[in-house]
PDB file of N, CA and C in Angstrom:
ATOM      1  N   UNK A 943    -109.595 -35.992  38.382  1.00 88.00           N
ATOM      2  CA  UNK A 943    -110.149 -37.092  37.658  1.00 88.00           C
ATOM      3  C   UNK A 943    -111.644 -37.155  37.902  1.00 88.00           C
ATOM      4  N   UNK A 944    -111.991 -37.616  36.669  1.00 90.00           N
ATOM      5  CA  UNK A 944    -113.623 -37.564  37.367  1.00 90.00           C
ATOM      6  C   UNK A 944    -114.307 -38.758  36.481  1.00 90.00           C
ATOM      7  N   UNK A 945    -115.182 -39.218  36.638  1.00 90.00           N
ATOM      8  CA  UNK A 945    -115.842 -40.730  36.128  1.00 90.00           C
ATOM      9  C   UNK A 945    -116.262 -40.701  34.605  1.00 90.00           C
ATOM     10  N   UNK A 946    -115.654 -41.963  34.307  1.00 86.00           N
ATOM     11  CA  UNK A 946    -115.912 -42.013  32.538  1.00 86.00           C
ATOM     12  C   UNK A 946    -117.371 -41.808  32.798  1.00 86.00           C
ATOM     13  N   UNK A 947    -118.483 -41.403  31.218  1.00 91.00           N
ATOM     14  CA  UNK A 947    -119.403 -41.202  31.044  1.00 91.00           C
ATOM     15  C   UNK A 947    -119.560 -41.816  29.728  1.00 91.00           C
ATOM     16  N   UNK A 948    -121.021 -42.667  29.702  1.00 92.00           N
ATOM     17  CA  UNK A 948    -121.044 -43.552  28.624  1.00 92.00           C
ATOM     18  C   UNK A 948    -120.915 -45.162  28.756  1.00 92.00           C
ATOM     19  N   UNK A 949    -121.056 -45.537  27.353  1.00 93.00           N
ATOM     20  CA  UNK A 949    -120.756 -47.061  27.266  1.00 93.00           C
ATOM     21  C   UNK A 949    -119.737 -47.183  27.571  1.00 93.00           C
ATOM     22  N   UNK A 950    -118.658 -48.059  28.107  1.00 91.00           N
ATOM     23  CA  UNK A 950    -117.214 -48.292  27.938  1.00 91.00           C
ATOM     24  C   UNK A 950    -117.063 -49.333  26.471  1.00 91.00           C
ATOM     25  N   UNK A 951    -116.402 -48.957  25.234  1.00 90.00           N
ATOM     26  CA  UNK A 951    -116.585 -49.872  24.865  1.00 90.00           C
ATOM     27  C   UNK A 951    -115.732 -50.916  24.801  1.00 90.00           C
ATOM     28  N   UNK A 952    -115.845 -51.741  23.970  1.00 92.00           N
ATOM     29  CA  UNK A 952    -115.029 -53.118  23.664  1.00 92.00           C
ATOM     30  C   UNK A 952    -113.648 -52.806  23.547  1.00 92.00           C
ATOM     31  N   UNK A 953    -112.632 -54.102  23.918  1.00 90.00           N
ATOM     32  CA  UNK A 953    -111.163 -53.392  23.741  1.00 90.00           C
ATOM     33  C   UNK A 953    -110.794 -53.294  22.563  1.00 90.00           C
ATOM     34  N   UNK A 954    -110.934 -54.453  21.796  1.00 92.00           N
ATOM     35  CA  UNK A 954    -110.533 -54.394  20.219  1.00 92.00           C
ATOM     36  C   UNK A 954    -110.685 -53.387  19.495  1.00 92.00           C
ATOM     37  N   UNK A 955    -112.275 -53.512  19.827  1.00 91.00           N
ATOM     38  CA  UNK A 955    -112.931 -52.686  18.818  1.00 91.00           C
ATOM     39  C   UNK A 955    -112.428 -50.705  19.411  1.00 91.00           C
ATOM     40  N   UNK A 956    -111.655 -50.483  20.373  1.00 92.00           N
ATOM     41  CA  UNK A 956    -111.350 -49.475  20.377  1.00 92.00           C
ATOM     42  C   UNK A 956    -109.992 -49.374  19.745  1.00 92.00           C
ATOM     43  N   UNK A 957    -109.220 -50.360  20.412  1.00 93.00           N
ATOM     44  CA  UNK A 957    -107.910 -50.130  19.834  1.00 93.00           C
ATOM     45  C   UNK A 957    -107.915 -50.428  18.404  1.00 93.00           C
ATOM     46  N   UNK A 958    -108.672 -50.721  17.788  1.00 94.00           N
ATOM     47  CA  UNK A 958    -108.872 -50.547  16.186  1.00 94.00           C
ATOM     48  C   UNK A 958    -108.844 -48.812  15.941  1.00 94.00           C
ATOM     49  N   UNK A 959    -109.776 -48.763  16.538  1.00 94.00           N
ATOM     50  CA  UNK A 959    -109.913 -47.396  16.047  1.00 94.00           C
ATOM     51  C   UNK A 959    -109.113 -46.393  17.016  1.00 94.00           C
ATOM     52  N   UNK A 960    -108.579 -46.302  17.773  1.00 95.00           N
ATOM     53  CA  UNK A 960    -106.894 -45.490  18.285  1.00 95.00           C
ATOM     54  C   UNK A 960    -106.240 -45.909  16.634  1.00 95.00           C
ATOM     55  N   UNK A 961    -106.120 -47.005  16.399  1.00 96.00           N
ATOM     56  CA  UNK A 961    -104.719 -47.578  15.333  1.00 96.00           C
ATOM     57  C   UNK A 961    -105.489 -46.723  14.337  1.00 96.00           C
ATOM     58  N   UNK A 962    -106.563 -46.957  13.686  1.00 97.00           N
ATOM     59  CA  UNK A 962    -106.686 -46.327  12.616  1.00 97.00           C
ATOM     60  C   UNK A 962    -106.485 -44.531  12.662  1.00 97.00           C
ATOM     61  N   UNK A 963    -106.986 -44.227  13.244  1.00 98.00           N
ATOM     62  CA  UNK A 963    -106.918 -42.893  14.188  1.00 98.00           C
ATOM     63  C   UNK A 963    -105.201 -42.200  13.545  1.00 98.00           C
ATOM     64  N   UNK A 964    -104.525 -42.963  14.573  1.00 98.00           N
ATOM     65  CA  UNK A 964    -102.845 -43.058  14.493  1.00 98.00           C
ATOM     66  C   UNK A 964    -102.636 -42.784  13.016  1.00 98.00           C
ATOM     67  N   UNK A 965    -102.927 -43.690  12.643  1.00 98.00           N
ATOM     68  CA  UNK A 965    -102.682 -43.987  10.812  1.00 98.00           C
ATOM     69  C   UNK A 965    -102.663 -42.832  10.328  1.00 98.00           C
ATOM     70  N   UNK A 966    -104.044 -42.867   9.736  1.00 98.00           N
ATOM     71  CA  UNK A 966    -104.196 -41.585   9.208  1.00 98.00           C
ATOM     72  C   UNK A 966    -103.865 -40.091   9.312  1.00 98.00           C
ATOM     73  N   UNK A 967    -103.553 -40.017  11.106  1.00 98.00           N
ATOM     74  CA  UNK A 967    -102.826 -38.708  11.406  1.00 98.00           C
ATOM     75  C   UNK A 967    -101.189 -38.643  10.828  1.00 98.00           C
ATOM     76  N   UNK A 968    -100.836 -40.083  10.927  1.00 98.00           N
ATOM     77  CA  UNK A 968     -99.556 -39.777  10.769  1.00 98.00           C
ATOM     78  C   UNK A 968     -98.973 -40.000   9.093  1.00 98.00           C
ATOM     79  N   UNK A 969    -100.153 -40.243   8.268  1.00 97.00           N
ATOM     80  CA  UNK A 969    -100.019 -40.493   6.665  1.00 97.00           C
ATOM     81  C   UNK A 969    -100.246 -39.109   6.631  1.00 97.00           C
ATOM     82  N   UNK A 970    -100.707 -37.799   6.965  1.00 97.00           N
ATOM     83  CA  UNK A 970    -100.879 -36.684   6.333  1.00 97.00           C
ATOM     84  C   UNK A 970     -99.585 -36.035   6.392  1.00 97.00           C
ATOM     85  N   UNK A 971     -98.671 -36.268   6.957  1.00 97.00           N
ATOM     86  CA  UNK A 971     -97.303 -35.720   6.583  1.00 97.00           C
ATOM     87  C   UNK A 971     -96.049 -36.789   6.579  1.00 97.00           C
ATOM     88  N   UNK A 972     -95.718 -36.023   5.116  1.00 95.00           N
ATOM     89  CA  UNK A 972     -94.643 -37.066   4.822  1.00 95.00           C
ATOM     90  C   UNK A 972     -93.603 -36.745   5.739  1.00 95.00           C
ATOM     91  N   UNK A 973     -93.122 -36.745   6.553  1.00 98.00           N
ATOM     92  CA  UNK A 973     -91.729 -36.221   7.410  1.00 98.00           C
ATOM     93  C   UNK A 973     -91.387 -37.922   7.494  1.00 98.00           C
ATOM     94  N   UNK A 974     -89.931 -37.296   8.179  1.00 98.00           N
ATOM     95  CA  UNK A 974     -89.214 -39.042   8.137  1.00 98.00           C
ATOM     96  C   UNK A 974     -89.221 -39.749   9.736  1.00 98.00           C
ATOM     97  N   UNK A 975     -89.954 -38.729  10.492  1.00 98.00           N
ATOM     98  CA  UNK A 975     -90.681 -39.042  12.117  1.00 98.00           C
ATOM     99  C   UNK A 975     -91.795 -40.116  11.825  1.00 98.00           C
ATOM    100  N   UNK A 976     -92.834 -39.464  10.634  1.00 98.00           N
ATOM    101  CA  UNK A 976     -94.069 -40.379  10.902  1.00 98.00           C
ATOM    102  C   UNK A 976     -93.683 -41.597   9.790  1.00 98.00           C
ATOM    103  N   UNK A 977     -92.972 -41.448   8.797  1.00 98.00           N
ATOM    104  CA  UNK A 977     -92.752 -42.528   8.389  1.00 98.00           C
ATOM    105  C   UNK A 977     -92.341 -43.343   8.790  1.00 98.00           C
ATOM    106  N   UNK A 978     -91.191 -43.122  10.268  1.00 98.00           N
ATOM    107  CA  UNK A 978     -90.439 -44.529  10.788  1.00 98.00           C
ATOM    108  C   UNK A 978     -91.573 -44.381  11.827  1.00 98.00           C
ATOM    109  N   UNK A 979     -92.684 -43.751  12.214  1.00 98.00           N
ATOM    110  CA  UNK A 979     -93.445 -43.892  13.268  1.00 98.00           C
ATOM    111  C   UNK A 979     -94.513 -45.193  12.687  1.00 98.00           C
ATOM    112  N   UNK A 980     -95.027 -44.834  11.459  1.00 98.00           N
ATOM    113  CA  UNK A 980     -95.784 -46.008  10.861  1.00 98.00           C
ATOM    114  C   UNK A 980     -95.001 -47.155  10.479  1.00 98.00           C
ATOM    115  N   UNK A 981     -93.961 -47.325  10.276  1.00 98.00           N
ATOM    116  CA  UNK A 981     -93.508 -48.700  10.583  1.00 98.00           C
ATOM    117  C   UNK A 981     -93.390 -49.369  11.849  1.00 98.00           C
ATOM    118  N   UNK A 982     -92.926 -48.392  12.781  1.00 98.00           N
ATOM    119  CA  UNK A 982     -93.267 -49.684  14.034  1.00 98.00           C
ATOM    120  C   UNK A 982     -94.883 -49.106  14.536  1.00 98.00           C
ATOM    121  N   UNK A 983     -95.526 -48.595  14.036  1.00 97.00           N
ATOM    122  CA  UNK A 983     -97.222 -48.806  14.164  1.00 97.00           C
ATOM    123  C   UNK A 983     -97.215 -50.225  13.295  1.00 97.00           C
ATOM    124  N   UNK A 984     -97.012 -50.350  12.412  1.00 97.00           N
ATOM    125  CA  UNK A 984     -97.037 -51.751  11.587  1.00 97.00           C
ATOM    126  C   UNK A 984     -97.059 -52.842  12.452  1.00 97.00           C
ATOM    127  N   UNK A 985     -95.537 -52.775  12.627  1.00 97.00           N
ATOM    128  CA  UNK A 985     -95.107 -53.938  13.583  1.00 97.00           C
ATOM    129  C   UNK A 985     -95.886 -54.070  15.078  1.00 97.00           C
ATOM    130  N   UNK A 986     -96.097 -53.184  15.312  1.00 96.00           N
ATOM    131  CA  UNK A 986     -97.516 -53.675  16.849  1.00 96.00           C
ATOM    132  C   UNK A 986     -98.121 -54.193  16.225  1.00 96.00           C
ATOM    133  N   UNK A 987     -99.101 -54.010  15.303  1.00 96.00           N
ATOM    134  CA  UNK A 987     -99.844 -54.442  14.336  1.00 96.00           C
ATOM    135  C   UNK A 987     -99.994 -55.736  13.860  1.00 96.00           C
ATOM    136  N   UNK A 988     -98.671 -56.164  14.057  1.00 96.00           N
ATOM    137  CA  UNK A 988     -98.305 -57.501  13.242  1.00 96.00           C
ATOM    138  C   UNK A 988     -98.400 -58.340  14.588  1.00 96.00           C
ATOM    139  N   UNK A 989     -97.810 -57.926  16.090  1.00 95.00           N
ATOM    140  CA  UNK A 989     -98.069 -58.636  17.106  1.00 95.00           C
ATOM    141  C   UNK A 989     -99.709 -58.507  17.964  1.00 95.00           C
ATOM    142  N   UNK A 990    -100.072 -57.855  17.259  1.00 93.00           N
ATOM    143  CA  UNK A 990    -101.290 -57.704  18.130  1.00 93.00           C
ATOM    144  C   UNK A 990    -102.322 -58.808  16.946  1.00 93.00           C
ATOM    145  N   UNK A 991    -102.088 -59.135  16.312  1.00 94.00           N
ATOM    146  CA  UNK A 991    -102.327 -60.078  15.098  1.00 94.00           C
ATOM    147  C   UNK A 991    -102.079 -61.477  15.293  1.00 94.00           C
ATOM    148  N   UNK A 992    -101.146 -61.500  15.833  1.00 94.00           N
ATOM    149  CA  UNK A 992    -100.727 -62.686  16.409  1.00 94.00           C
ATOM    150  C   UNK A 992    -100.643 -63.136  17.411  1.00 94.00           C
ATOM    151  N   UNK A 993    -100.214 -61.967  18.575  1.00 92.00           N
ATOM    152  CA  UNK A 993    -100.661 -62.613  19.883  1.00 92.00           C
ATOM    153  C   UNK A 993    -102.512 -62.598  20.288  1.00 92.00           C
ATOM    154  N   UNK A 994    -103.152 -61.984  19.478  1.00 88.00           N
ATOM    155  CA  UNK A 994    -104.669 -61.915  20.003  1.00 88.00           C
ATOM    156  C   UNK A 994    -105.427 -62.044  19.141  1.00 88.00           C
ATOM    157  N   UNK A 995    -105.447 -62.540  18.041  1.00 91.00           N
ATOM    158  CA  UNK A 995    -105.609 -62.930  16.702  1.00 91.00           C
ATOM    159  C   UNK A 995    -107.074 -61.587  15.981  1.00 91.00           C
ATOM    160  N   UNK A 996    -105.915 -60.774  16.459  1.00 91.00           N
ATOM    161  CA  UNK A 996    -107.112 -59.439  15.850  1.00 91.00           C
ATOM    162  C   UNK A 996    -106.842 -59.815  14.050  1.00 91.00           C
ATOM    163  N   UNK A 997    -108.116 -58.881  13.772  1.00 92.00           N
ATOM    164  CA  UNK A 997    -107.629 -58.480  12.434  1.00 92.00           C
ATOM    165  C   UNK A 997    -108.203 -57.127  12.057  1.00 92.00           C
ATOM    166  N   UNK A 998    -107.277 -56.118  11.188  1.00 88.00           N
ATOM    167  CA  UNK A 998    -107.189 -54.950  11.420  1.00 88.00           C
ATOM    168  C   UNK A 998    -107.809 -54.738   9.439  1.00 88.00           C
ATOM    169  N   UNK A 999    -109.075 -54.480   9.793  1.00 79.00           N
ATOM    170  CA  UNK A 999    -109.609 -54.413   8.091  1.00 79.00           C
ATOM    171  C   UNK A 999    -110.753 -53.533   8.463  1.00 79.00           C
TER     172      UNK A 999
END
């Protein structure tokens, strides 16, 4: 292990972009893995919305 390098950034604003990240890797193939994978990506989605009042736009 060795020491992050850089800003650390914000949590939101990262886990926005992991989620979007996610997304898009898993919209480039239709298989029936990433399709039930993007539905419960959804559903975090929907609790992370509500328990921390993100919004994902």
């Amino acid at each position: 292990m060795k020491p992050y390098e850089g800003e650390i950034p914000h949590y939101q604003s990262s886990l926005k972009q992991a989620f979007f990240k996610l997304e898009d890797s898993l919209k480039m193939d239709d298989t029936p893995f990433n399709i039930r994978s993007l539905q419960c990506l959804y559903e975090i989605k929907k609790e992370y919305e509500l328990m921390y009042g993100m919004e994902f736009e």
